[in-house]
Short mmCIF file of N, CA, C and O and ligand atoms in Angstrom, two decimals:
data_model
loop_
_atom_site.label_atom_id
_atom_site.label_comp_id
_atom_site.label_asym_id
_atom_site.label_seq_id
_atom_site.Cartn_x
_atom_site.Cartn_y
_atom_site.Cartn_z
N UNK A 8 20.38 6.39 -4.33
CA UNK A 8 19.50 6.26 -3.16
C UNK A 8 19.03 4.81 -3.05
O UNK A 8 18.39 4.21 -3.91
N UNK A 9 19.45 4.32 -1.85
CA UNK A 9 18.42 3.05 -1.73
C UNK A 9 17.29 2.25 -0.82
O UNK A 9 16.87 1.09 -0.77
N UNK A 10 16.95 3.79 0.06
CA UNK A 10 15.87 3.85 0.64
C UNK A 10 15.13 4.66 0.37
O UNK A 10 15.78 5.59 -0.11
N UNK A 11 13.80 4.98 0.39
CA UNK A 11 12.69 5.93 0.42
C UNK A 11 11.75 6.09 1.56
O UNK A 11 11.21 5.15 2.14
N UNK A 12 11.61 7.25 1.83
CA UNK A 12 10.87 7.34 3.30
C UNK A 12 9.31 7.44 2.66
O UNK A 12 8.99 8.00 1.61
N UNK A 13 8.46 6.74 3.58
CA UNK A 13 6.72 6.73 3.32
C UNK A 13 6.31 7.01 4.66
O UNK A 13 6.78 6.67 5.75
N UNK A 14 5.11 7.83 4.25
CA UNK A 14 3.97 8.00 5.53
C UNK A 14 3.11 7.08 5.33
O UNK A 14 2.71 6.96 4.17
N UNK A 15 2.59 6.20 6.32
CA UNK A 15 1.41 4.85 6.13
C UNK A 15 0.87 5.44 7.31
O UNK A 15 1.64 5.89 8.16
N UNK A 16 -0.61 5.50 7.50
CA UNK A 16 -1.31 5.58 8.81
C UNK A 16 -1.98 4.54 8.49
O UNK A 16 -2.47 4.34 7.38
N UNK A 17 -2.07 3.54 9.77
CA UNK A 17 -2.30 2.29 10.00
C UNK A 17 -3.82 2.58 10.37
O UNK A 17 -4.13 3.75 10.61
N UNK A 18 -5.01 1.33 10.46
CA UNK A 18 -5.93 1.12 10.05
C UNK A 18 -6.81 1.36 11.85
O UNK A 18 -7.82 0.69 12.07
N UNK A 19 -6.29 2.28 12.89
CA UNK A 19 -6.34 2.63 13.66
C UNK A 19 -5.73 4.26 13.77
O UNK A 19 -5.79 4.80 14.88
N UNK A 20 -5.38 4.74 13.05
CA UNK A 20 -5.26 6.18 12.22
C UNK A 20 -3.87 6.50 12.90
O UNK A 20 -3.67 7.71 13.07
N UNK A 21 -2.98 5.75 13.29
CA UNK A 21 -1.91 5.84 13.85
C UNK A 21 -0.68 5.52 12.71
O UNK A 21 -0.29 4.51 12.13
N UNK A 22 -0.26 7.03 12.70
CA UNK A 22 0.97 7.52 11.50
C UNK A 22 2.25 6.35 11.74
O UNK A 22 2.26 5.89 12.88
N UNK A 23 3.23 5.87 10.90
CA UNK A 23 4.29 5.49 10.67
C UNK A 23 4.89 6.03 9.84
O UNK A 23 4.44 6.22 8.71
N UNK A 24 6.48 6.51 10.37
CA UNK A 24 7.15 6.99 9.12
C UNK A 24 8.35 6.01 9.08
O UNK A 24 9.25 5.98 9.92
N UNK A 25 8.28 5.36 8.20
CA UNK A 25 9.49 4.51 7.80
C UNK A 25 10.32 4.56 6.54
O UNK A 25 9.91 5.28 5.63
N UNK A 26 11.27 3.97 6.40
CA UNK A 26 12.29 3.91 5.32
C UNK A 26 12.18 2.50 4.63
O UNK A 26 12.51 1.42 5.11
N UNK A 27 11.64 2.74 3.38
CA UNK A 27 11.55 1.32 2.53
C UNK A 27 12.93 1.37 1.17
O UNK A 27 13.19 2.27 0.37
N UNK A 28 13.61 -0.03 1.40
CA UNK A 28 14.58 -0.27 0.44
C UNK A 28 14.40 -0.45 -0.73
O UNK A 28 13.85 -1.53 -0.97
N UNK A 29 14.71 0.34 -1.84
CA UNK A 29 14.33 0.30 -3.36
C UNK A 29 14.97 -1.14 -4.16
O UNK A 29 14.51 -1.55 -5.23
N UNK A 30 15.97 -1.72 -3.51
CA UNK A 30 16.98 -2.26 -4.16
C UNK A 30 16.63 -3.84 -3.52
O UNK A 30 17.61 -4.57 -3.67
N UNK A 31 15.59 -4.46 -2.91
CA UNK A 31 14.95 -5.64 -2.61
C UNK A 31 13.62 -6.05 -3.12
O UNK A 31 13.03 -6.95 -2.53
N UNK A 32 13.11 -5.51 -4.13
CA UNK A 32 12.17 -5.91 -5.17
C UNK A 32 10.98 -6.05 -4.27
O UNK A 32 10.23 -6.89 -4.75
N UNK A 33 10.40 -5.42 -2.87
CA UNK A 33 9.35 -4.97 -2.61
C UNK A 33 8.45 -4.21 -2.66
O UNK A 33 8.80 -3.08 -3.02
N UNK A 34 6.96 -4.38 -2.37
CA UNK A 34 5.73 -3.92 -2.62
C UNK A 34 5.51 -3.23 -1.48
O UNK A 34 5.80 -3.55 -0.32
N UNK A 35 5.06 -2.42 -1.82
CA UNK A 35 4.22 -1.65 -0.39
C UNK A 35 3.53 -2.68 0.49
O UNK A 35 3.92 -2.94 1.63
N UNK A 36 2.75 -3.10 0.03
CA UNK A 36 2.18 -4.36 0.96
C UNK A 36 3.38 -4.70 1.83
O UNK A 36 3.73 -4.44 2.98
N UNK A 37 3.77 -5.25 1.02
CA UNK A 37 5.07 -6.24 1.84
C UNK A 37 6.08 -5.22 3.06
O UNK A 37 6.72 -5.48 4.09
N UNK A 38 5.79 -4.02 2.29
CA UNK A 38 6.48 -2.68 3.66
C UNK A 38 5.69 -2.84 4.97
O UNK A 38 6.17 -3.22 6.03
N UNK A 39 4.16 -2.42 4.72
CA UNK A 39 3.40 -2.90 5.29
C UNK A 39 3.88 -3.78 6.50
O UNK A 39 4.04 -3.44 7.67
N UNK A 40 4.07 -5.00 5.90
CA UNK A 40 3.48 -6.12 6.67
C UNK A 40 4.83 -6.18 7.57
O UNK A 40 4.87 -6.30 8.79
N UNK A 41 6.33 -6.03 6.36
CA UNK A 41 7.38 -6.13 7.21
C UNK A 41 7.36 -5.18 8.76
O UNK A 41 8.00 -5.62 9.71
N UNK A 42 6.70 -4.09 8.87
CA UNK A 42 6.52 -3.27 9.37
C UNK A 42 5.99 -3.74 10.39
O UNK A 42 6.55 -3.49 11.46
N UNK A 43 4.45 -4.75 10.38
CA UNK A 43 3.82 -4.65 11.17
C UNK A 43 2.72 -3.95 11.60
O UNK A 43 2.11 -4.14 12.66
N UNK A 44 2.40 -2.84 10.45
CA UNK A 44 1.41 -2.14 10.37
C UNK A 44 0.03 -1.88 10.66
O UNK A 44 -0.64 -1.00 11.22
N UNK A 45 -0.18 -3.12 9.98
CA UNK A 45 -0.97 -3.91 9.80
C UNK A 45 -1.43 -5.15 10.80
O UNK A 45 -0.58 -5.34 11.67
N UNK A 46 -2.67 -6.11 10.91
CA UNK A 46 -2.45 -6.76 11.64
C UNK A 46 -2.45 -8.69 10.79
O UNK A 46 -3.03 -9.25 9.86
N UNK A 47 -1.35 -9.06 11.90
CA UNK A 47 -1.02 -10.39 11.10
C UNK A 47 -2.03 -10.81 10.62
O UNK A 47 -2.99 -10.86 11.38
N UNK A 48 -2.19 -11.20 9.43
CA UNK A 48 -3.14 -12.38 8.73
C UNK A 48 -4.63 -11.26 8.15
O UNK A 48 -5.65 -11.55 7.53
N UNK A 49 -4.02 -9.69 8.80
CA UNK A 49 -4.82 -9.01 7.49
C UNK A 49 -4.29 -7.98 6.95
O UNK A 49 -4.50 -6.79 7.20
N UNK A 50 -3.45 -8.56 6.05
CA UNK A 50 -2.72 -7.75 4.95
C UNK A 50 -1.78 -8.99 4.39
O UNK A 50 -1.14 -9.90 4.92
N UNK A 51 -2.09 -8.48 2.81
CA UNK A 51 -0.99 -9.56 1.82
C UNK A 51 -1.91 -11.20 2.05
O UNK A 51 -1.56 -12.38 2.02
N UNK A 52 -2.96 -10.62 2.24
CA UNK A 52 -3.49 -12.21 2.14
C UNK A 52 -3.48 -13.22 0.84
O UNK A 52 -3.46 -14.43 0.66
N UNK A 53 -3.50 -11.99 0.03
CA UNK A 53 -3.43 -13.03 -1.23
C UNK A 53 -1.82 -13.22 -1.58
O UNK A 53 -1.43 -13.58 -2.69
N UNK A 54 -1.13 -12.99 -0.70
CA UNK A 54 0.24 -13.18 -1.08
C UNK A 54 0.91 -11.72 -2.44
O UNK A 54 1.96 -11.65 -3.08
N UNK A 55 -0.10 -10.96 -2.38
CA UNK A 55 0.78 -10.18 -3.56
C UNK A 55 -0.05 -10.12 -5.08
O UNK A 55 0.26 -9.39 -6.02
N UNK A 56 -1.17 -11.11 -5.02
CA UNK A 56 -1.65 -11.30 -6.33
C UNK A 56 -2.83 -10.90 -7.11
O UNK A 56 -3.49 -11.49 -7.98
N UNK A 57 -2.93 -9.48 -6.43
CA UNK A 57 -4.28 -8.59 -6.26
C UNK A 57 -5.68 -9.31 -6.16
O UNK A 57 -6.68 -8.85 -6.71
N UNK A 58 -5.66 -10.61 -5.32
CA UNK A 58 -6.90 -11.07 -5.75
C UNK A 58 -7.57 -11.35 -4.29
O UNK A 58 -8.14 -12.37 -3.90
N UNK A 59 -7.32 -10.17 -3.64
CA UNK A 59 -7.84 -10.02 -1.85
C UNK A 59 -7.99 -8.96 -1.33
O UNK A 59 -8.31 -8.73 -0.16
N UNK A 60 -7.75 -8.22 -2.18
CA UNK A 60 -7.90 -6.35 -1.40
C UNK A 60 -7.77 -6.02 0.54
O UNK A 60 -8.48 -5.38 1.31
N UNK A 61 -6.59 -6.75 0.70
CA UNK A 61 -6.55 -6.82 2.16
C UNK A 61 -5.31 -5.52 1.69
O UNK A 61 -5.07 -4.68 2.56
N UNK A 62 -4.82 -5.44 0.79
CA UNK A 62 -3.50 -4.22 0.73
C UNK A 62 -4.05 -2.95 0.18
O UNK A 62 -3.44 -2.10 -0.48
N UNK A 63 -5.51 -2.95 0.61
CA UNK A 63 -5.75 -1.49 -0.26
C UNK A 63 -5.39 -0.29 0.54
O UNK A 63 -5.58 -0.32 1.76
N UNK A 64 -4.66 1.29 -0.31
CA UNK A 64 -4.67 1.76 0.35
C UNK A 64 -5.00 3.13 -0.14
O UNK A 64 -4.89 3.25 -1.36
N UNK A 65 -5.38 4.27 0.55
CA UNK A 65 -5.82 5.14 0.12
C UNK A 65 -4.50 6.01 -0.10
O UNK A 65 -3.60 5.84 0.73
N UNK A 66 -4.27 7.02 -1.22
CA UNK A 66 -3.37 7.52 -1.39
C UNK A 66 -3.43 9.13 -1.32
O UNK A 66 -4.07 9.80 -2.13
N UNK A 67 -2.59 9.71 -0.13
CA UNK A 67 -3.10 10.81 0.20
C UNK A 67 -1.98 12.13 -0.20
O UNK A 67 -2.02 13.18 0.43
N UNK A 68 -0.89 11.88 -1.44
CA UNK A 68 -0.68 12.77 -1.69
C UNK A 68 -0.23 12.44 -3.26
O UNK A 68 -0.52 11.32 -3.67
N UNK A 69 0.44 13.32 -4.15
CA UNK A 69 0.63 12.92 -4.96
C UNK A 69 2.02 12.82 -6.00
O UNK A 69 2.45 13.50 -6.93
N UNK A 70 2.42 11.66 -5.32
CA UNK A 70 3.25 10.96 -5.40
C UNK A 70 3.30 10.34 -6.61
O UNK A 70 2.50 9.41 -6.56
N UNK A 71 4.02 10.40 -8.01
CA UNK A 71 3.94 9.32 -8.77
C UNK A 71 4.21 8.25 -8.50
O UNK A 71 5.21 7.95 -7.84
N UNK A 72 3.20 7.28 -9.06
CA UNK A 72 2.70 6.22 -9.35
C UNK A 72 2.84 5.38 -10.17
O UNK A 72 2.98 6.01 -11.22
N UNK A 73 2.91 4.10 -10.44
CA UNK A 73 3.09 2.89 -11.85
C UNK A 73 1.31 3.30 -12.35
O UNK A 73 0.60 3.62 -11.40
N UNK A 74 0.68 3.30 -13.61
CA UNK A 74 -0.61 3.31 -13.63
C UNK A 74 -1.22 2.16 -13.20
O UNK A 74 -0.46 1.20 -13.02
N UNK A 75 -2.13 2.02 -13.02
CA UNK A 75 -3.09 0.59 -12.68
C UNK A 75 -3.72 -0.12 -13.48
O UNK A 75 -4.66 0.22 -14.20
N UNK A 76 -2.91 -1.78 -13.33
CA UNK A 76 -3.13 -2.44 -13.92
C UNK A 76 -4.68 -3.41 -14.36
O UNK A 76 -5.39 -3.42 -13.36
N UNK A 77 -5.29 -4.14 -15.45
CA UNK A 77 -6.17 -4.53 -15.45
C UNK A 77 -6.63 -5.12 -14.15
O UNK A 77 -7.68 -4.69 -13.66
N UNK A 78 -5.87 -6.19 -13.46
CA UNK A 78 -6.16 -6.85 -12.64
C UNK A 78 -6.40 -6.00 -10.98
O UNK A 78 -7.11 -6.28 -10.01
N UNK A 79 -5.76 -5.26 -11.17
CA UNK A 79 -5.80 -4.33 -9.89
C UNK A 79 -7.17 -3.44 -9.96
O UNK A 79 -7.88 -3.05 -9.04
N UNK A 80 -7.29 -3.27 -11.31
CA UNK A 80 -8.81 -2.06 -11.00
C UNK A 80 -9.96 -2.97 -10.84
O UNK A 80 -11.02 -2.65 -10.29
N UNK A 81 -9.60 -4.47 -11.51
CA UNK A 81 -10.80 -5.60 -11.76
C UNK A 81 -10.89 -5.62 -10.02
O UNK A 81 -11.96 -5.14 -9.64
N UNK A 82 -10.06 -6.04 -8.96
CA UNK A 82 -9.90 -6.42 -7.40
C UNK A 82 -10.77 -4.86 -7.25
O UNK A 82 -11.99 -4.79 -7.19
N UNK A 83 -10.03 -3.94 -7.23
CA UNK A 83 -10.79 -2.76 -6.17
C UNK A 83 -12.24 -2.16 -6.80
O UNK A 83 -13.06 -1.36 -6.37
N UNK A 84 -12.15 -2.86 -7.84
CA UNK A 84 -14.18 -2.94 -8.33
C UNK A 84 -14.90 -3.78 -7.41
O UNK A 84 -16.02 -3.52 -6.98
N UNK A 85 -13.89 -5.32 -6.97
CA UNK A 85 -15.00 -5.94 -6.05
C UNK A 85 -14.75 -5.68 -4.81
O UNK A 85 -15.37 -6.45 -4.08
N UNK A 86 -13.92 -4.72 -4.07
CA UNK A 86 -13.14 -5.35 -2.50
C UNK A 86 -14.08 -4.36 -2.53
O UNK A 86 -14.60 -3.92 -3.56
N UNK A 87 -14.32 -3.99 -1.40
CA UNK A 87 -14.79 -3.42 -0.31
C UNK A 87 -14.21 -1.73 0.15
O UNK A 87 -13.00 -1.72 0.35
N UNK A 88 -14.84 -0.51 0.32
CA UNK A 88 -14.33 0.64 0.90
C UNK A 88 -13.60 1.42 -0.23
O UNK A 88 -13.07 2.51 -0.02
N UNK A 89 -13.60 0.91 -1.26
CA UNK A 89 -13.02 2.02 -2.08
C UNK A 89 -13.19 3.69 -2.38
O UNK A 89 -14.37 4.02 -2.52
N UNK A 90 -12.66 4.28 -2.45
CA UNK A 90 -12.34 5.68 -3.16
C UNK A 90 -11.52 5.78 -4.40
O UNK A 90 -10.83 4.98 -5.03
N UNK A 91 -11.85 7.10 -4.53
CA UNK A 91 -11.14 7.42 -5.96
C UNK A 91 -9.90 7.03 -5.74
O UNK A 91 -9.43 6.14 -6.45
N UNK A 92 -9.16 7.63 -4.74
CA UNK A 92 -7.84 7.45 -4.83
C UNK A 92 -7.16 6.04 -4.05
O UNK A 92 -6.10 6.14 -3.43
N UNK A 93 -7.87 4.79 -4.15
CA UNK A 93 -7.78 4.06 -3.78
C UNK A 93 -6.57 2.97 -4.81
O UNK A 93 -6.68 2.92 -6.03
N UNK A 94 -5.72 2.36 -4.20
CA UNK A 94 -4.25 1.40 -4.67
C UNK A 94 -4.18 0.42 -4.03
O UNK A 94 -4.25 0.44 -2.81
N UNK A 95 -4.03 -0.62 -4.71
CA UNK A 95 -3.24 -2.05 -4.20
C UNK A 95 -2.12 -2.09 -3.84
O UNK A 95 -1.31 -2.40 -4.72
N UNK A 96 -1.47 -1.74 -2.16
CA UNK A 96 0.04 -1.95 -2.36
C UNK A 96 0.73 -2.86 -2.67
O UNK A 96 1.95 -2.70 -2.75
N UNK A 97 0.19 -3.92 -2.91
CA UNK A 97 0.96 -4.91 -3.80
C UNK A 97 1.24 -5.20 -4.85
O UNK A 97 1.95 -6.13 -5.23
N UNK A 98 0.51 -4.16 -5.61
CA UNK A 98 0.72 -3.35 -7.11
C UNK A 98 1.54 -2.41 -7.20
O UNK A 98 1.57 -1.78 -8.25
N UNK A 99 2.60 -1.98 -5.91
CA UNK A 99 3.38 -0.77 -6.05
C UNK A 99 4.61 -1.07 -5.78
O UNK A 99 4.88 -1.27 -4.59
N UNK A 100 5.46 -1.16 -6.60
CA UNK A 100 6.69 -2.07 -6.08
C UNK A 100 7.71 -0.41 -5.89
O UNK A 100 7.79 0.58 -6.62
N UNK A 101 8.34 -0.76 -4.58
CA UNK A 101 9.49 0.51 -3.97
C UNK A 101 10.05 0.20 -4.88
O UNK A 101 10.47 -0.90 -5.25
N UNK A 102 10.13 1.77 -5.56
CA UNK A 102 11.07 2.63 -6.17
C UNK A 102 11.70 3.90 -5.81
O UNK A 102 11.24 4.37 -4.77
N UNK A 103 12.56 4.54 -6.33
CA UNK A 103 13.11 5.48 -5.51
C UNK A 103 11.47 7.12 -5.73
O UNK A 103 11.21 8.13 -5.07
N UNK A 104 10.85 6.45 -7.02
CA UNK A 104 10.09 7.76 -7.15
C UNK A 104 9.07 7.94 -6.08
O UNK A 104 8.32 8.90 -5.93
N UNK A 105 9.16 6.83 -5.33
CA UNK A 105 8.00 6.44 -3.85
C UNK A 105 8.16 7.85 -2.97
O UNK A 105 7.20 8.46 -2.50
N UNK A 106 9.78 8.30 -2.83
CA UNK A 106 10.02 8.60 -1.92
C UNK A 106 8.49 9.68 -1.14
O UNK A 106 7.48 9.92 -1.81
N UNK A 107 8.61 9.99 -0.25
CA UNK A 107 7.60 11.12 0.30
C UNK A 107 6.36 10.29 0.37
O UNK A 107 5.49 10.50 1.22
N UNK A 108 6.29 9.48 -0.41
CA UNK A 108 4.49 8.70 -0.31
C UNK A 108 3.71 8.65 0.95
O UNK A 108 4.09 8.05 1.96
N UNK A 109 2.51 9.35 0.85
CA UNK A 109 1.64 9.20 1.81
C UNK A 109 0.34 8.26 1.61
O UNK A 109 -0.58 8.34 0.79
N UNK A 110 0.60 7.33 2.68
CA UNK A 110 -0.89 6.35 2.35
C UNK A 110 -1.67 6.27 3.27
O UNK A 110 -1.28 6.97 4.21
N UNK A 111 -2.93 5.57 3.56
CA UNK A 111 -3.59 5.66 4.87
C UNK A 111 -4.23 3.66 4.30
O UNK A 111 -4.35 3.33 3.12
N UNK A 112 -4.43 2.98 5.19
CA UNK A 112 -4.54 1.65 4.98
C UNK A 112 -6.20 1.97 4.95
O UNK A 112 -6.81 2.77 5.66
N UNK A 113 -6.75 1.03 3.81
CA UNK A 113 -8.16 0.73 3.78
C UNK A 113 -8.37 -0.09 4.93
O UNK A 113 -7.53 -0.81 5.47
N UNK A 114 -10.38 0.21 5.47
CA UNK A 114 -9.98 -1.11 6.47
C UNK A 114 -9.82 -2.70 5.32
O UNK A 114 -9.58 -2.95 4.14
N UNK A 115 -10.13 -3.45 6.65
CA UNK A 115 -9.83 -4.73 6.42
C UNK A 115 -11.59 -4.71 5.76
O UNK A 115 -12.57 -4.13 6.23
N UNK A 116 -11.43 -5.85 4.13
CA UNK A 116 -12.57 -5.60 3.55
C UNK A 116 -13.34 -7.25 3.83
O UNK A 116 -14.48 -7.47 3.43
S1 FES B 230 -2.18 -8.59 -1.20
FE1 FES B 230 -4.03 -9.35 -1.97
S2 FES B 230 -4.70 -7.78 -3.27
FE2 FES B 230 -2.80 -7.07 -2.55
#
């Protein structure tokens, strides 16, 4: 397999279902943004380096996951709007175990 399909509802509660490629070393963020999802210049602000919580997203089913890293729980301690089930998509790099993933975009923090 070298796509995986995700549900993202964009930060205006408007669903996308797209197909993200496992085999180009992208982040959800970066699905995101390729997408358009999002709006330019808010998402991936920090480029990928969890240190902007513009990629947070709420995770609404349960989908395995990479666990979360120091630096990622240190960011969504300070960003803004969190929940429990709150993720950095730029901490989630497409894999095929993505497939089905449902997310909903934090707002902009
Ligand atoms: S892009 Fe900045 S924290 Fe993810």
């Amino acid at each position: 397999m070298s796509d995986v399909s995700l549900r993202i509802t964009d930060r205006n509660g408007v669903l996308f279902e797209v197909e993200a490629p496992t085999d180009m070393n992208m982040s959800l963020m970066e699905i995101i943004r390729a997408y358009a999802i999002a709006e330019d210049g808010e998402i991936g602000v920090c480029g990928g380096m969890a240190m902007c919580g513009s990629c947070q997203c709420y995770i609404l089913n349960n989908t395995p996951l990479p666990p979360i890293g120091a630096e990622e729980e240190a960011m969504l301690f300070e960003t803004s709007y969190t929940k429990e089930n709150s993720r950095l998509g730029c901490q989630i790099p497409i894999t095929e175990d993505l497939n089905g993933l449902e997310v909903e975009l934090a707002p902009y923090p």
